[in-house]
Short mmCIF file of C-alpha atoms in Angstrom, two decimals:
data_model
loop_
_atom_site.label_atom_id
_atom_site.label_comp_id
_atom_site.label_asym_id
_atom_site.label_seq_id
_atom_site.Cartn_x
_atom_site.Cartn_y
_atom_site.Cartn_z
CA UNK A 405 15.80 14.84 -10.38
CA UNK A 406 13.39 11.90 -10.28
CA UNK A 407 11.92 11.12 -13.71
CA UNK A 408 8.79 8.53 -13.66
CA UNK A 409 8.84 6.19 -16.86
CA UNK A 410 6.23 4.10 -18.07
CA UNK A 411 6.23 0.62 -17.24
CA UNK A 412 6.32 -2.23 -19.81
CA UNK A 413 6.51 -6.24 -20.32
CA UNK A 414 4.74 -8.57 -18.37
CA UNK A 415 3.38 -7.89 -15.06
CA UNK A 416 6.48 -9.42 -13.21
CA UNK A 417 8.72 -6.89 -15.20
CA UNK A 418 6.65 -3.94 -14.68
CA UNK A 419 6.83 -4.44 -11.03
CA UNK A 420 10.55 -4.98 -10.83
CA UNK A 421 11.06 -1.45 -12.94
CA UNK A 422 8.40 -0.18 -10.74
CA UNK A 423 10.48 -1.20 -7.66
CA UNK A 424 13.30 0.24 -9.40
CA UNK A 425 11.53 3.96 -9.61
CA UNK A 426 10.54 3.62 -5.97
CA UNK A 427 14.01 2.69 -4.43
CA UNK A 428 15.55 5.50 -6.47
CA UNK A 429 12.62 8.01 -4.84
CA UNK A 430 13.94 6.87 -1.53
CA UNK A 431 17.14 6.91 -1.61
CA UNK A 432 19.07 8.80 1.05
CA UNK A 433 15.54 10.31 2.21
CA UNK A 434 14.29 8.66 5.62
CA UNK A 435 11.65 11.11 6.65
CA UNK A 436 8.56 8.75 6.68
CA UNK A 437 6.15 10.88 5.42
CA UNK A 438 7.73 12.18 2.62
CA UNK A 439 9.03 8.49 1.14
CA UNK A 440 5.13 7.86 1.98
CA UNK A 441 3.71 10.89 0.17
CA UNK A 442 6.54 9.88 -2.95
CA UNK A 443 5.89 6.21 -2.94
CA UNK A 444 1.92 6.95 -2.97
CA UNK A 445 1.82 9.41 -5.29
CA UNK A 446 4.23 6.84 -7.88
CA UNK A 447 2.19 3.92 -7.48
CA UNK A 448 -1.41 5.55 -7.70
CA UNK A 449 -0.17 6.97 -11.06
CA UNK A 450 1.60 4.28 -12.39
CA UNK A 451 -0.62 0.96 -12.10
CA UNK A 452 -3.96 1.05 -13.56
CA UNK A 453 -7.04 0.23 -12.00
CA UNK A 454 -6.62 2.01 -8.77
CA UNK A 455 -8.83 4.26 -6.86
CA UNK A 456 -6.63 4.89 -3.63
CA UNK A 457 -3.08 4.08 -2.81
CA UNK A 458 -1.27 4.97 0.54
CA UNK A 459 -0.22 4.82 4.01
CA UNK A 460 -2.07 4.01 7.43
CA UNK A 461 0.74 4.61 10.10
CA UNK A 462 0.47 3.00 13.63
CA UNK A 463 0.62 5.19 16.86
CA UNK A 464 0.82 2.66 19.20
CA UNK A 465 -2.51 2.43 19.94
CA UNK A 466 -4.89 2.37 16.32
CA UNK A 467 -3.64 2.89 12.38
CA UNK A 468 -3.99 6.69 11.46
CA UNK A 469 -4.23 8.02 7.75
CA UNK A 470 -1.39 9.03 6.39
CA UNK A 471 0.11 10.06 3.00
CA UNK A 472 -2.22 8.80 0.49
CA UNK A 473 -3.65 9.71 -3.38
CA UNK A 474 -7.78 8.68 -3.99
CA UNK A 475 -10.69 10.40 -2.12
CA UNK A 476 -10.67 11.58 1.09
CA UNK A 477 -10.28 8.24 3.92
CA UNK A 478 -10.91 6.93 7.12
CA UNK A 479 -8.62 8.67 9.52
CA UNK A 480 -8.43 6.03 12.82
CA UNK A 481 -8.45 2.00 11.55
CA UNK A 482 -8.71 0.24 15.19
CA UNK A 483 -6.30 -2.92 14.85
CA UNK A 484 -9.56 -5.60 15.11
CA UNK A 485 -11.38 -3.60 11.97
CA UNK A 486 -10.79 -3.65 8.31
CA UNK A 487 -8.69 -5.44 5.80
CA UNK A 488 -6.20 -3.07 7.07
CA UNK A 489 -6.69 -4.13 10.48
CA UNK A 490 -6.31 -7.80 9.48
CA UNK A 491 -3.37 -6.66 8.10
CA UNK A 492 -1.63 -4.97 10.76
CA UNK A 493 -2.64 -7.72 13.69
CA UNK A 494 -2.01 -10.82 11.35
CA UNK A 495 1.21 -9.38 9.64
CA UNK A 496 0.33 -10.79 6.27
CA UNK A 497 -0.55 -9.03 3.48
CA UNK A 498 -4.59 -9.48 3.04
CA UNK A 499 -5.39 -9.91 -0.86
CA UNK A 500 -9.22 -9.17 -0.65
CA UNK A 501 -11.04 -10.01 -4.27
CA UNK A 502 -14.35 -8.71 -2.76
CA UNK A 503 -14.06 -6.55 0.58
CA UNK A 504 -17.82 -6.35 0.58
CA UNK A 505 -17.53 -10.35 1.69
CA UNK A 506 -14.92 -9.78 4.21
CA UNK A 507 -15.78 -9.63 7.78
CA UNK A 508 -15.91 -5.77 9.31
CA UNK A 509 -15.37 -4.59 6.08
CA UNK A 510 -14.48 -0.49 6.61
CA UNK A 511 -16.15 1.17 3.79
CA UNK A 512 -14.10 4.45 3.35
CA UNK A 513 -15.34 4.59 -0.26
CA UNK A 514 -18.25 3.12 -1.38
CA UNK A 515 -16.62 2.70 -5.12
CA UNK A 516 -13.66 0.44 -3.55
CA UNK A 517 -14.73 -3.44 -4.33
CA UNK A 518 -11.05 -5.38 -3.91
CA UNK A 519 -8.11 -4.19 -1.63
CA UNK A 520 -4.71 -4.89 -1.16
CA UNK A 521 -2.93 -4.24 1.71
CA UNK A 522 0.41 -4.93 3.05
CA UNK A 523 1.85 -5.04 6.59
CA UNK A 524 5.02 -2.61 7.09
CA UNK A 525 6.84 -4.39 10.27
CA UNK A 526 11.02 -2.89 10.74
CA UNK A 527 13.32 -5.13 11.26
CA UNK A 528 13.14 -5.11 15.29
CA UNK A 529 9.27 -6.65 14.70
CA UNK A 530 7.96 -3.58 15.94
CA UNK A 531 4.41 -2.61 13.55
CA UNK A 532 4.92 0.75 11.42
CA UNK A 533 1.88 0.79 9.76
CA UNK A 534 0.23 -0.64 6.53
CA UNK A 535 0.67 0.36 2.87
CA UNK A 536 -3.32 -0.06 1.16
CA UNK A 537 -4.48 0.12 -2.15
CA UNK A 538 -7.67 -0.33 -3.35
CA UNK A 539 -10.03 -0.65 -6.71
CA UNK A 540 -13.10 -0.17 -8.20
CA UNK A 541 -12.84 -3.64 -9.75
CA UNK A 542 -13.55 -6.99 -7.96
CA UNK A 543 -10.34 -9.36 -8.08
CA UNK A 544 -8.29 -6.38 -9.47
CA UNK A 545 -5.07 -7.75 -7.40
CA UNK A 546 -3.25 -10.88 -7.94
CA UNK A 547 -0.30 -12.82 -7.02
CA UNK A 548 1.82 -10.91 -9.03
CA UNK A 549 0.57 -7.46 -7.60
CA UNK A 550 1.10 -8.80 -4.30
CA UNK A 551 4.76 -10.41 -4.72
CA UNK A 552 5.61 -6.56 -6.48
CA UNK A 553 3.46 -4.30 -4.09
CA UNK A 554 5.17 -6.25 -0.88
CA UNK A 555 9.37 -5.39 -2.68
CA UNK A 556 7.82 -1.75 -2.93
CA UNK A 557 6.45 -2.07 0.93
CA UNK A 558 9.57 -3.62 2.24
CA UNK A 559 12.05 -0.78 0.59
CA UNK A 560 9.88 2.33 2.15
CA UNK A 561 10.29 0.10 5.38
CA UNK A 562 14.22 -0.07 4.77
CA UNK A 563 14.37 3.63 3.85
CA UNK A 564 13.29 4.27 7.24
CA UNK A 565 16.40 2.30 8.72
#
């Protein structure tokens, strides 16, 4: 049984007991959409500040909602729109302090002012999709939030493996 415990320390600590939760959510599962559903559902209710955490998967063609925790979202993100776009044609994790400044700026929620989202690429190059997380509050992600939310992204990518 998975047990959730509350994080503590400085940011860099939180994250790596953080990471810690999430690998042991994934372990031995490699259905996608149920370490997506899990991992959302963790980090949504574990890091403050957060209006929507989850997972846009890639069809081959566009990025399509999937397992997320916030309001309801945009289902289709074409690959040239969006922070998650950016994200998914760049294959760098877009830190966005203000998304209202960014260029073709999706507005899924009109409360969401800084974003965070991080490509999810397996280890043959091929795109699987983008993990996103957003927040109410400008500037709400830094370095430290992206270093931990990227170890979090790459072990739902290796549970897939």
């Amino acid at each position: 049984m998975f047990t959730s415990e509350s994080l503590s320390g400085p940011k860099p600590e939180q994250y790596a007991q953080l990471l810690e939760q999430a690998r042991a959510l994934v372990h031995g599962e490699r259905d996608r959409v149920a370490n997506a559903a899990n991992l959302s559902a963790l980090v949504y209710n574990s890091l403050p500040g957060l209006n929507w955490v989850g997972f846009y998967l890639y069809d081959g063609t566009e990025l399509v909602v999937g397992p997320f925790q916030g309001l309801p979202a945009c289902i289709r993100i074409p690959l040239d729109k969006g922070v998650c776009g950016a994200a998914a044609t760049t294959r760098q994790t877009q830190r966005i302090a203000d998304v209202h400044a960014f260029p073709g700026h999706i507005a899924c929620d009109s409360a969401s002012n800084s974003e965070l989202v991080v490509p999810l690429v397996g280890g043959d190059g091929q795109l699987i999709g983008v993990f996103d997380l957003d927040s109410p509050h400008f500037d709400r992600f830094d370095a430290d939030d992206q270093r931990g939310l990227e170890a979090i992204a790459q072990a739902f990518v290796e549970s897939l493996a």
